Amino acid sequence: MTSTSVLLLAGTSEAAELAALLADRDDVAVLASLAGRTRSPTPLPCPVRVGGFGGLGGLVAALRDGGHHLLVDATHPFATQMPGNAAKAAAIAGVPRLRLLRPPWRPVDGDRWHCVASLVAAAVELRAMGARRVFVSTGRLDLAPFAALAGVHVLIRSIEPPDPGVLPGPTVVIDRGPFDIESELALLRQHCVDAVVTKNSGGAATAAKLTAARRLGLPVVVVDRPPAPDGPVVATAAEAVAWIGAHRHR
Ligand code: NAP
């Protein structure tokens, strides 16, 4: 049987789900690629390479040299470089590409969302609303725009500690999702949070903070996603498996 080689741009729960769905298939060989941002990434049930490719040319070379038949871009909705590089590299190398992208969250009745276009705009919005104690749930690499919020107490939660000095005197909680509503309610109450900031990452693992904020009547500043390149998009790992089946190497 001819095996279809898939280069999987990973770093998300959807990528991990896809790798798991394909792990026992002997007609599909997956090589997962991680950027290497997290020192202890969740283990994947497939071979893994770590680190950037060195830009567009490096990704084209990786596709060709690796003999990959398909490229699945399952990077995060807020990954800014990789989706564009993936689209261009796949076109150059003549390799079909799929974007695996979880749907964004949508507001429901009772939500007090303030949608903004960027992290910088989120900091401006927080200042405009007079927030004093903010839960910044954007991740440790996206904190710099909030350093300008003088006099505002910032609560951060991340998998690894943020760089020291990125913000003046934050409270840091080290934790890894998924999170449930009760624990999110407890966190917001314990730290007397009066506003929440989040990127519109979508997905179930970190959605409970939105429900908790709604129940407490708190405003949430929601950073909209960057635009995605054109091309086929699916929302779930199961749909990605079907796409791989339809494009398998013969
Ligand atoms: P990015 O802006 O798209 O990527 C920056 C550079 O990191 C890319 O140009 C590439 O370097 C390298 N890179 C990114 N993803 C890679 C992958 N899967 N395998 C190999 N190299 C990769 O993305 P980012 O925002 O820095 O995020 C980095 C990674 O963390 C992504 O894989 C993303 O899925 C994951 N992540 C991001 C967020 C977020 O909020 N941004 C949240 C959770 C997870 P070269 O140009 O050298 O190839």
PDB file of C-alpha atoms and ligand atoms in Angstrom:
ATOM      1  CA  MET A   1       0.000   0.000   0.000  1.00  0.00           C
ATOM      2  CA  THR A   2       1.316   3.480  -0.866  1.00  0.00           C
ATOM      3  CA  SER A   3       1.523   5.706   2.173  1.00  0.00           C
ATOM      4  CA  THR A   4       0.449   9.348   2.014  1.00  0.00           C
ATOM      5  CA  SER A   5       2.949  11.614   3.745  1.00  0.00           C
ATOM      6  CA  VAL A   6       1.384  14.539   5.592  1.00  0.00           C
ATOM      7  CA  LEU A   7       3.298  17.477   7.023  1.00  0.00           C
ATOM      8  CA  LEU A   8       1.166  18.717   9.919  1.00  0.00           C
ATOM      9  CA  LEU A   9       1.830  22.233  11.180  1.00  0.00           C
ATOM     10  CA  ALA A  10       0.877  21.667  14.780  1.00  0.00           C
ATOM     11  CA  GLY A  11       0.753  23.458  18.120  1.00  0.00           C
ATOM     12  CA  THR A  12      -3.003  23.280  18.735  1.00  0.00           C
ATOM     13  CA  SER A  13      -5.428  20.796  20.273  1.00  0.00           C
ATOM     14  CA  GLU A  14      -6.917  20.214  16.800  1.00  0.00           C
ATOM     15  CA  ALA A  15      -3.489  19.187  15.492  1.00  0.00           C
ATOM     16  CA  ALA A  16      -3.138  16.764  18.397  1.00  0.00           C
ATOM     17  CA  GLU A  17      -6.608  15.338  17.657  1.00  0.00           C
ATOM     18  CA  LEU A  18      -5.726  14.871  14.009  1.00  0.00           C
ATOM     19  CA  ALA A  19      -2.454  13.142  14.857  1.00  0.00           C
ATOM     20  CA  ALA A  20      -4.368  10.828  17.202  1.00  0.00           C
ATOM     21  CA  LEU A  21      -6.997  10.009  14.563  1.00  0.00           C
ATOM     22  CA  LEU A  22      -4.254   9.072  12.080  1.00  0.00           C
ATOM     23  CA  ALA A  23      -1.924   7.310  14.511  1.00  0.00           C
ATOM     24  CA  ASP A  24      -3.074   3.772  13.683  1.00  0.00           C
ATOM     25  CA  ARG A  25      -3.378   4.270   9.933  1.00  0.00           C
ATOM     26  CA  ASP A  26      -0.729   2.503   7.881  1.00  0.00           C
ATOM     27  CA  ASP A  27      -1.760   4.351   4.715  1.00  0.00           C
ATOM     28  CA  VAL A  28      -0.963   7.791   6.170  1.00  0.00           C
ATOM     29  CA  ALA A  29       2.384   8.901   7.668  1.00  0.00           C
ATOM     30  CA  VAL A  30       2.297  12.131   9.656  1.00  0.00           C
ATOM     31  CA  LEU A  31       5.233  14.342  10.544  1.00  0.00           C
ATOM     32  CA  ALA A  32       4.112  17.004  13.030  1.00  0.00           C
ATOM     33  CA  SER A  33       5.940  20.303  13.206  1.00  0.00           C
ATOM     34  CA  LEU A  34       6.088  22.496  16.306  1.00  0.00           C
ATOM     35  CA  ALA A  35       7.446  26.029  16.495  1.00  0.00           C
ATOM     36  CA  GLY A  36       9.139  25.205  19.806  1.00  0.00           C
ATOM     37  CA  ARG A  37       7.570  27.992  21.865  1.00  0.00           C
ATOM     38  CA  THR A  38       6.488  25.670  24.700  1.00  0.00           C
ATOM     39  CA  ARG A  39       9.243  23.902  26.601  1.00  0.00           C
ATOM     40  CA  SER A  40       7.018  20.952  27.545  1.00  0.00           C
ATOM     41  CA  PRO A  41       4.535  20.510  24.682  1.00  0.00           C
ATOM     42  CA  THR A  42       1.748  17.966  24.886  1.00  0.00           C
ATOM     43  CA  PRO A  43       3.180  14.688  23.467  1.00  0.00           C
ATOM     44  CA  LEU A  44       1.951  13.732  19.981  1.00  0.00           C
ATOM     45  CA  PRO A  45       1.467  10.141  18.718  1.00  0.00           C
ATOM     46  CA  CYS A  46       3.619  10.652  15.621  1.00  0.00           C
ATOM     47  CA  PRO A  47       7.142  11.763  14.670  1.00  0.00           C
ATOM     48  CA  VAL A  48       7.745  15.424  15.570  1.00  0.00           C
ATOM     49  CA  ARG A  49      10.188  18.035  14.342  1.00  0.00           C
ATOM     50  CA  VAL A  50      10.708  21.256  16.295  1.00  0.00           C
ATOM     51  CA  GLY A  51      11.642  24.795  15.239  1.00  0.00           C
ATOM     52  CA  GLY A  52      10.986  27.207  12.395  1.00  0.00           C
ATOM     53  CA  PHE A  53      11.755  26.213   8.801  1.00  0.00           C
ATOM     54  CA  GLY A  54      13.642  29.434   8.121  1.00  0.00           C
ATOM     55  CA  GLY A  55      10.858  31.207   6.249  1.00  0.00           C
ATOM     56  CA  LEU A  56       9.022  30.443   3.042  1.00  0.00           C
ATOM     57  CA  GLY A  57      12.023  28.932   1.217  1.00  0.00           C
ATOM     58  CA  GLY A  58      12.729  26.616   4.124  1.00  0.00           C
ATOM     59  CA  LEU A  59       9.153  25.359   4.181  1.00  0.00           C
ATOM     60  CA  VAL A  60       9.192  24.738   0.416  1.00  0.00           C
ATOM     61  CA  ALA A  61      12.426  22.764   0.853  1.00  0.00           C
ATOM     62  CA  ALA A  62      10.954  20.812   3.760  1.00  0.00           C
ATOM     63  CA  LEU A  63       7.932  19.840   1.683  1.00  0.00           C
ATOM     64  CA  ARG A  64      10.084  18.749  -1.247  1.00  0.00           C
ATOM     65  CA  ASP A  65      12.946  17.112   0.667  1.00  0.00           C
ATOM     66  CA  GLY A  66      10.528  15.320   2.976  1.00  0.00           C
ATOM     67  CA  GLY A  67       8.570  13.951   0.039  1.00  0.00           C
ATOM     68  CA  HIS A  68       5.353  15.164   1.623  1.00  0.00           C
ATOM     69  CA  HIS A  69       2.180  14.720  -0.410  1.00  0.00           C
ATOM     70  CA  LEU A  70      -0.103  16.929   1.695  1.00  0.00           C
ATOM     71  CA  LEU A  71       0.221  19.896   4.033  1.00  0.00           C
ATOM     72  CA  VAL A  72      -2.228  20.456   6.879  1.00  0.00           C
ATOM     73  CA  ASP A  73      -1.914  23.824   8.563  1.00  0.00           C
ATOM     74  CA  ALA A  74      -3.381  23.353  12.024  1.00  0.00           C
ATOM     75  CA  THR A  75      -1.606  26.304  13.597  1.00  0.00           C
ATOM     76  CA  HIS A  76      -3.438  28.598  15.996  1.00  0.00           C
ATOM     77  CA  PRO A  77      -6.077  31.071  14.707  1.00  0.00           C
ATOM     78  CA  PHE A  78      -3.747  33.884  15.845  1.00  0.00           C
ATOM     79  CA  ALA A  79      -0.613  32.499  14.187  1.00  0.00           C
ATOM     80  CA  THR A  80       0.225  35.380  11.846  1.00  0.00           C
ATOM     81  CA  GLN A  81       3.143  34.117   9.746  1.00  0.00           C
ATOM     82  CA  MET A  82       2.676  30.417   9.270  1.00  0.00           C
ATOM     83  CA  PRO A  83      -0.702  30.311   7.473  1.00  0.00           C
ATOM     84  CA  GLY A  84       0.566  32.669   4.767  1.00  0.00           C
ATOM     85  CA  ASN A  85       3.849  30.788   4.434  1.00  0.00           C
ATOM     86  CA  ALA A  86       1.976  27.498   4.295  1.00  0.00           C
ATOM     87  CA  ALA A  87      -0.317  28.729   1.519  1.00  0.00           C
ATOM     88  CA  LYS A  88       2.563  30.057  -0.579  1.00  0.00           C
ATOM     89  CA  ALA A  89       4.901  27.112   0.040  1.00  0.00           C
ATOM     90  CA  ALA A  90       2.221  24.580  -0.838  1.00  0.00           C
ATOM     91  CA  ALA A  91       1.500  26.417  -4.093  1.00  0.00           C
ATOM     92  CA  ILE A  92       5.198  26.547  -4.990  1.00  0.00           C
ATOM     93  CA  ALA A  93       5.825  22.899  -4.123  1.00  0.00           C
ATOM     94  CA  GLY A  94       2.582  21.747  -5.796  1.00  0.00           C
ATOM     95  CA  VAL A  95       1.317  20.157  -2.591  1.00  0.00           C
ATOM     96  CA  PRO A  96      -2.401  20.333  -1.665  1.00  0.00           C
ATOM     97  CA  ARG A  97      -2.897  22.319   1.552  1.00  0.00           C
ATOM     98  CA  LEU A  98      -5.708  22.363   4.085  1.00  0.00           C
ATOM     99  CA  ARG A  99      -6.285  24.880   6.888  1.00  0.00           C
ATOM    100  CA  LEU A 100      -7.661  23.244  10.033  1.00  0.00           C
ATOM    101  CA  LEU A 101      -9.155  26.179  11.906  1.00  0.00           C
ATOM    102  CA  ARG A 102     -11.507  25.988  14.835  1.00  0.00           C
ATOM    103  CA  PRO A 103     -14.536  28.331  14.595  1.00  0.00           C
ATOM    104  CA  PRO A 104     -14.442  31.604  16.518  1.00  0.00           C
ATOM    105  CA  TRP A 105     -16.544  32.169  19.601  1.00  0.00           C
ATOM    106  CA  ARG A 106     -19.791  34.089  19.051  1.00  0.00           C
ATOM    107  CA  PRO A 107     -21.431  36.309  21.677  1.00  0.00           C
ATOM    108  CA  VAL A 108     -24.686  35.121  23.253  1.00  0.00           C
ATOM    109  CA  ASP A 109     -27.379  36.936  25.221  1.00  0.00           C
ATOM    110  CA  GLY A 110     -25.935  38.493  28.345  1.00  0.00           C
ATOM    111  CA  ASP A 111     -22.405  38.831  27.009  1.00  0.00           C
ATOM    112  CA  ARG A 112     -20.798  42.272  27.315  1.00  0.00           C
ATOM    113  CA  TRP A 113     -18.232  41.953  24.539  1.00  0.00           C
ATOM    114  CA  HIS A 114     -16.103  44.796  23.249  1.00  0.00           C
ATOM    115  CA  CYS A 115     -14.616  43.540  19.973  1.00  0.00           C
ATOM    116  CA  VAL A 116     -11.330  45.119  18.888  1.00  0.00           C
ATOM    117  CA  ALA A 117      -8.899  44.523  16.056  1.00  0.00           C
ATOM    118  CA  SER A 118      -5.629  44.141  17.962  1.00  0.00           C
ATOM    119  CA  LEU A 119      -4.005  43.691  21.347  1.00  0.00           C
ATOM    120  CA  VAL A 120      -2.990  47.361  21.332  1.00  0.00           C
ATOM    121  CA  ALA A 121      -6.617  48.311  20.701  1.00  0.00           C
ATOM    122  CA  ALA A 122      -7.604  46.028  23.590  1.00  0.00           C
ATOM    123  CA  ALA A 123      -5.371  47.983  25.961  1.00  0.00           C
ATOM    124  CA  VAL A 124      -6.893  51.251  24.716  1.00  0.00           C
ATOM    125  CA  GLU A 125     -10.400  49.841  25.241  1.00  0.00           C
ATOM    126  CA  LEU A 126      -9.589  48.756  28.806  1.00  0.00           C
ATOM    127  CA  ARG A 127      -8.378  52.248  29.619  1.00  0.00           C
ATOM    128  CA  ALA A 128     -11.499  53.790  28.061  1.00  0.00           C
ATOM    129  CA  MET A 129     -13.808  51.590  30.140  1.00  0.00           C
ATOM    130  CA  GLY A 130     -11.924  52.432  33.337  1.00  0.00           C
ATOM    131  CA  ALA A 131     -11.012  48.847  34.204  1.00  0.00           C
ATOM    132  CA  ARG A 132      -8.937  48.511  37.406  1.00  0.00           C
ATOM    133  CA  ARG A 133      -8.363  44.760  37.778  1.00  0.00           C
ATOM    134  CA  VAL A 134      -8.000  42.930  34.467  1.00  0.00           C
ATOM    135  CA  PHE A 135      -7.652  39.242  33.650  1.00  0.00           C
ATOM    136  CA  VAL A 136      -5.394  39.236  30.589  1.00  0.00           C
ATOM    137  CA  SER A 137      -5.890  35.743  29.129  1.00  0.00           C
ATOM    138  CA  THR A 138      -4.034  36.327  25.878  1.00  0.00           C
ATOM    139  CA  GLY A 139      -0.989  34.187  26.707  1.00  0.00           C
ATOM    140  CA  ARG A 140       2.443  35.100  28.002  1.00  0.00           C
ATOM    141  CA  LEU A 141       3.818  36.189  24.615  1.00  0.00           C
ATOM    142  CA  ASP A 142       1.164  38.867  24.079  1.00  0.00           C
ATOM    143  CA  LEU A 143       1.530  40.957  27.213  1.00  0.00           C
ATOM    144  CA  ALA A 144       3.604  43.921  26.037  1.00  0.00           C
ATOM    145  CA  PRO A 145       0.628  46.047  24.865  1.00  0.00           C
ATOM    146  CA  PHE A 146      -0.749  45.958  28.411  1.00  0.00           C
ATOM    147  CA  ALA A 147       2.408  47.395  29.986  1.00  0.00           C
ATOM    148  CA  ALA A 148       1.020  50.865  29.231  1.00  0.00           C
ATOM    149  CA  LEU A 149      -1.919  50.339  31.616  1.00  0.00           C
ATOM    150  CA  ALA A 150      -0.440  52.251  34.552  1.00  0.00           C
ATOM    151  CA  GLY A 151      -2.378  51.755  37.771  1.00  0.00           C
ATOM    152  CA  VAL A 152      -4.281  48.727  36.479  1.00  0.00           C
ATOM    153  CA  HIS A 153      -3.709  45.410  38.227  1.00  0.00           C
ATOM    154  CA  VAL A 154      -3.160  42.594  35.744  1.00  0.00           C
ATOM    155  CA  LEU A 155      -3.874  38.908  36.356  1.00  0.00           C
ATOM    156  CA  ILE A 156      -2.081  36.584  33.918  1.00  0.00           C
ATOM    157  CA  ARG A 157      -2.572  32.876  33.418  1.00  0.00           C
ATOM    158  CA  SER A 158      -0.163  30.931  31.259  1.00  0.00           C
ATOM    159  CA  ILE A 159       1.438  27.515  30.847  1.00  0.00           C
ATOM    160  CA  GLU A 160       4.900  28.912  31.514  1.00  0.00           C
ATOM    161  CA  PRO A 161       5.905  32.049  33.441  1.00  0.00           C
ATOM    162  CA  PRO A 162       6.059  35.270  31.409  1.00  0.00           C
ATOM    163  CA  ASP A 163       9.379  37.061  30.990  1.00  0.00           C
ATOM    164  CA  PRO A 164      10.117  39.032  34.153  1.00  0.00           C
ATOM    165  CA  GLY A 165       9.555  42.756  33.734  1.00  0.00           C
ATOM    166  CA  VAL A 166       7.177  42.514  30.778  1.00  0.00           C
ATOM    167  CA  LEU A 167       4.484  44.036  33.022  1.00  0.00           C
ATOM    168  CA  PRO A 168       4.799  45.892  36.336  1.00  0.00           C
ATOM    169  CA  GLY A 169       3.747  43.654  39.268  1.00  0.00           C
ATOM    170  CA  PRO A 170       1.254  41.258  37.661  1.00  0.00           C
ATOM    171  CA  THR A 171      -0.313  38.346  39.505  1.00  0.00           C
ATOM    172  CA  VAL A 172       0.746  35.207  37.608  1.00  0.00           C
ATOM    173  CA  VAL A 173      -1.182  31.928  37.726  1.00  0.00           C
ATOM    174  CA  ILE A 174       0.596  28.990  36.073  1.00  0.00           C
ATOM    175  CA  ASP A 175      -1.984  26.581  34.663  1.00  0.00           C
ATOM    176  CA  ARG A 176      -2.841  24.657  31.504  1.00  0.00           C
ATOM    177  CA  GLY A 177      -6.401  24.232  30.173  1.00  0.00           C
ATOM    178  CA  PRO A 178      -8.988  22.953  29.782  1.00  0.00           C
ATOM    179  CA  PHE A 179     -10.695  25.095  32.415  1.00  0.00           C
ATOM    180  CA  ASP A 180     -14.231  24.673  33.746  1.00  0.00           C
ATOM    181  CA  ILE A 181     -16.805  27.307  34.616  1.00  0.00           C
ATOM    182  CA  GLU A 182     -16.629  26.833  38.388  1.00  0.00           C
ATOM    183  CA  SER A 183     -12.851  27.278  38.480  1.00  0.00           C
ATOM    184  CA  GLU A 184     -13.092  30.322  36.183  1.00  0.00           C
ATOM    185  CA  LEU A 185     -15.752  31.858  38.442  1.00  0.00           C
ATOM    186  CA  ALA A 186     -13.510  31.224  41.440  1.00  0.00           C
ATOM    187  CA  LEU A 187     -10.499  32.780  39.705  1.00  0.00           C
ATOM    188  CA  LEU A 188     -12.382  35.921  38.685  1.00  0.00           C
ATOM    189  CA  ARG A 189     -13.894  36.332  42.153  1.00  0.00           C
ATOM    190  CA  GLN A 190     -10.672  35.593  44.036  1.00  0.00           C
ATOM    191  CA  HIS A 191      -8.790  38.315  42.148  1.00  0.00           C
ATOM    192  CA  CYS A 192     -11.730  40.795  42.117  1.00  0.00           C
ATOM    193  CA  VAL A 193     -11.460  41.010  38.319  1.00  0.00           C
ATOM    194  CA  ASP A 194     -13.558  43.777  36.727  1.00  0.00           C
ATOM    195  CA  ALA A 195     -12.709  43.108  33.044  1.00  0.00           C
ATOM    196  CA  VAL A 196     -11.394  40.204  30.950  1.00  0.00           C
ATOM    197  CA  VAL A 197      -9.286  40.321  27.775  1.00  0.00           C
ATOM    198  CA  THR A 198      -9.118  37.431  25.349  1.00  0.00           C
ATOM    199  CA  LYS A 199      -8.161  36.693  21.787  1.00  0.00           C
ATOM    200  CA  ASN A 200     -11.079  35.102  19.898  1.00  0.00           C
ATOM    201  CA  SER A 201      -9.276  31.776  19.794  1.00  0.00           C
ATOM    202  CA  GLY A 202     -12.439  29.669  19.791  1.00  0.00           C
ATOM    203  CA  GLY A 203     -12.580  26.080  21.017  1.00  0.00           C
ATOM    204  CA  ALA A 204     -13.903  24.468  24.175  1.00  0.00           C
ATOM    205  CA  ALA A 205     -10.725  24.315  26.251  1.00  0.00           C
ATOM    206  CA  THR A 206     -10.696  27.996  27.230  1.00  0.00           C
ATOM    207  CA  ALA A 207     -14.309  29.037  26.605  1.00  0.00           C
ATOM    208  CA  ALA A 208     -15.402  28.741  30.242  1.00  0.00           C
ATOM    209  CA  LYS A 209     -13.948  32.161  31.088  1.00  0.00           C
ATOM    210  CA  LEU A 210     -16.539  33.710  28.741  1.00  0.00           C
ATOM    211  CA  THR A 211     -19.393  31.974  30.542  1.00  0.00           C
ATOM    212  CA  ALA A 212     -17.937  32.951  33.898  1.00  0.00           C
ATOM    213  CA  ALA A 213     -17.606  36.598  32.825  1.00  0.00           C
ATOM    214  CA  ARG A 214     -21.218  36.570  31.578  1.00  0.00           C
ATOM    215  CA  ARG A 215     -22.474  35.174  34.870  1.00  0.00           C
ATOM    216  CA  LEU A 216     -20.601  37.856  36.799  1.00  0.00           C
ATOM    217  CA  GLY A 217     -21.724  40.602  34.401  1.00  0.00           C
ATOM    218  CA  LEU A 218     -18.135  41.465  33.479  1.00  0.00           C
ATOM    219  CA  PRO A 219     -17.108  43.128  30.217  1.00  0.00           C
ATOM    220  CA  VAL A 220     -14.845  41.097  27.928  1.00  0.00           C
ATOM    221  CA  VAL A 221     -12.535  42.759  25.443  1.00  0.00           C
ATOM    222  CA  VAL A 222     -12.341  40.305  22.524  1.00  0.00           C
ATOM    223  CA  VAL A 223      -9.526  40.608  19.990  1.00  0.00           C
ATOM    224  CA  ASP A 224     -10.712  39.585  16.521  1.00  0.00           C
ATOM    225  CA  ARG A 225      -8.716  37.088  14.449  1.00  0.00           C
ATOM    226  CA  PRO A 226      -6.271  38.079  11.758  1.00  0.00           C
ATOM    227  CA  PRO A 227      -7.460  37.328   8.192  1.00  0.00           C
ATOM    228  CA  ALA A 228      -6.768  33.822   6.885  1.00  0.00           C
ATOM    229  CA  PRO A 229      -5.361  33.055   3.408  1.00  0.00           C
ATOM    230  CA  ASP A 230      -7.744  31.762   0.752  1.00  0.00           C
ATOM    231  CA  GLY A 231      -8.125  28.026   0.309  1.00  0.00           C
ATOM    232  CA  PRO A 232      -9.913  25.035   1.804  1.00  0.00           C
ATOM    233  CA  VAL A 233     -10.723  25.298   5.512  1.00  0.00           C
ATOM    234  CA  VAL A 234     -12.219  22.728   7.883  1.00  0.00           C
ATOM    235  CA  ALA A 235     -13.189  23.156  11.528  1.00  0.00           C
ATOM    236  CA  THR A 236     -12.540  19.693  12.950  1.00  0.00           C
ATOM    237  CA  ALA A 237      -9.903  16.995  12.914  1.00  0.00           C
ATOM    238  CA  ALA A 238     -12.490  14.510  11.591  1.00  0.00           C
ATOM    239  CA  GLU A 239     -13.105  16.742   8.569  1.00  0.00           C
ATOM    240  CA  ALA A 240      -9.355  16.953   8.032  1.00  0.00           C
ATOM    241  CA  VAL A 241      -9.174  13.136   7.983  1.00  0.00           C
ATOM    242  CA  ALA A 242     -11.845  13.115   5.260  1.00  0.00           C
ATOM    243  CA  TRP A 243      -9.900  15.720   3.242  1.00  0.00           C
ATOM    244  CA  ILE A 244      -6.720  13.664   3.554  1.00  0.00           C
ATOM    245  CA  GLY A 245      -8.636  10.607   2.363  1.00  0.00           C
ATOM    246  CA  ALA A 246      -9.919  12.510  -0.662  1.00  0.00           C
ATOM    247  CA  HIS A 247      -6.413  13.763  -1.526  1.00  0.00           C
ATOM    248  CA  ARG A 248      -4.382  10.665  -0.667  1.00  0.00           C
ATOM    249  CA  HIS A 249      -1.355   9.733  -2.751  1.00  0.00           C
ATOM    250  CA  ARG A 250      -2.000   6.914  -5.205  1.00  0.00           C
TER     251      ARG A 250
HETATM  252  P1  NAP B   1       3.447  32.576  13.583  1.00  0.00           P
HETATM  253  O1  NAP B   1       3.552  34.052  13.734  1.00  0.00           O
HETATM  254  O2  NAP B   1       2.598  32.075  12.490  1.00  0.00           O
HETATM  255  O3  NAP B   1       4.870  31.932  13.420  1.00  0.00           O
HETATM  256  C1  NAP B   1       6.102  32.632  13.541  1.00  0.00           C
HETATM  257  C2  NAP B   1       7.178  31.713  13.051  1.00  0.00           C
HETATM  258  O4  NAP B   1       7.297  30.580  13.909  1.00  0.00           O
HETATM  259  C3  NAP B   1       6.893  31.132  11.683  1.00  0.00           C
HETATM  260  O5  NAP B   1       7.249  32.033  10.651  1.00  0.00           O
HETATM  261  C4  NAP B   1       7.720  29.890  11.715  1.00  0.00           C
HETATM  262  O6  NAP B   1       9.100  30.169  11.542  1.00  0.00           O
HETATM  263  C5  NAP B   1       7.559  29.427  13.137  1.00  0.00           C
HETATM  264  N1  NAP B   1       6.442  28.490  13.279  1.00  0.00           N
HETATM  265  C6  NAP B   1       5.169  28.757  13.621  1.00  0.00           C
HETATM  266  N2  NAP B   1       4.447  27.645  13.680  1.00  0.00           N
HETATM  267  C7  NAP B   1       5.290  26.643  13.392  1.00  0.00           C
HETATM  268  C8  NAP B   1       5.137  25.237  13.294  1.00  0.00           C
HETATM  269  N3  NAP B   1       3.962  24.637  13.566  1.00  0.00           N
HETATM  270  N4  NAP B   1       6.229  24.502  12.958  1.00  0.00           N
HETATM  271  C9  NAP B   1       7.410  25.105  12.707  1.00  0.00           C
HETATM  272  N5  NAP B   1       7.621  26.418  12.781  1.00  0.00           N
HETATM  273  C10 NAP B   1       6.570  27.179  13.113  1.00  0.00           C
HETATM  274  O7  NAP B   1       2.926  31.906  14.912  1.00  0.00           O
HETATM  275  P2  NAP B   1       3.098  32.345  16.446  1.00  0.00           P
HETATM  276  O8  NAP B   1       1.951  33.200  16.836  1.00  0.00           O
HETATM  277  O9  NAP B   1       4.508  32.823  16.657  1.00  0.00           O
HETATM  278  O10 NAP B   1       2.874  30.943  17.147  1.00  0.00           O
HETATM  279  C11 NAP B   1       3.889  29.953  17.112  1.00  0.00           C
HETATM  280  C12 NAP B   1       3.242  28.589  17.250  1.00  0.00           C
HETATM  281  O11 NAP B   1       2.505  28.548  18.475  1.00  0.00           O
HETATM  282  C13 NAP B   1       2.271  28.268  16.121  1.00  0.00           C
HETATM  283  O12 NAP B   1       2.547  26.960  15.672  1.00  0.00           O
HETATM  284  C14 NAP B   1       0.905  28.346  16.753  1.00  0.00           C
HETATM  285  O13 NAP B   1       0.027  27.372  16.258  1.00  0.00           O
HETATM  286  C15 NAP B   1       1.182  28.106  18.219  1.00  0.00           C
HETATM  287  N6  NAP B   1       0.267  28.888  19.053  1.00  0.00           N
HETATM  288  C16 NAP B   1       0.116  30.225  18.836  1.00  0.00           C
HETATM  289  C17 NAP B   1      -0.784  30.922  19.613  1.00  0.00           C
HETATM  290  C18 NAP B   1      -1.026  32.397  19.375  1.00  0.00           C
HETATM  291  O14 NAP B   1      -1.900  32.958  20.054  1.00  0.00           O
HETATM  292  N7  NAP B   1      -0.319  33.045  18.459  1.00  0.00           N
HETATM  293  C19 NAP B   1      -1.495  30.266  20.629  1.00  0.00           C
HETATM  294  C20 NAP B   1      -1.296  28.911  20.818  1.00  0.00           C
HETATM  295  C21 NAP B   1      -0.413  28.235  20.026  1.00  0.00           C
HETATM  296  P3  NAP B   1       9.822  30.041  10.110  1.00  0.00           P
HETATM  297  O15 NAP B   1       9.370  31.254   9.341  1.00  0.00           O
HETATM  298  O16 NAP B   1      11.264  30.057  10.466  1.00  0.00           O
HETATM  299  O17 NAP B   1       9.365  28.765   9.486  1.00  0.00           O
END
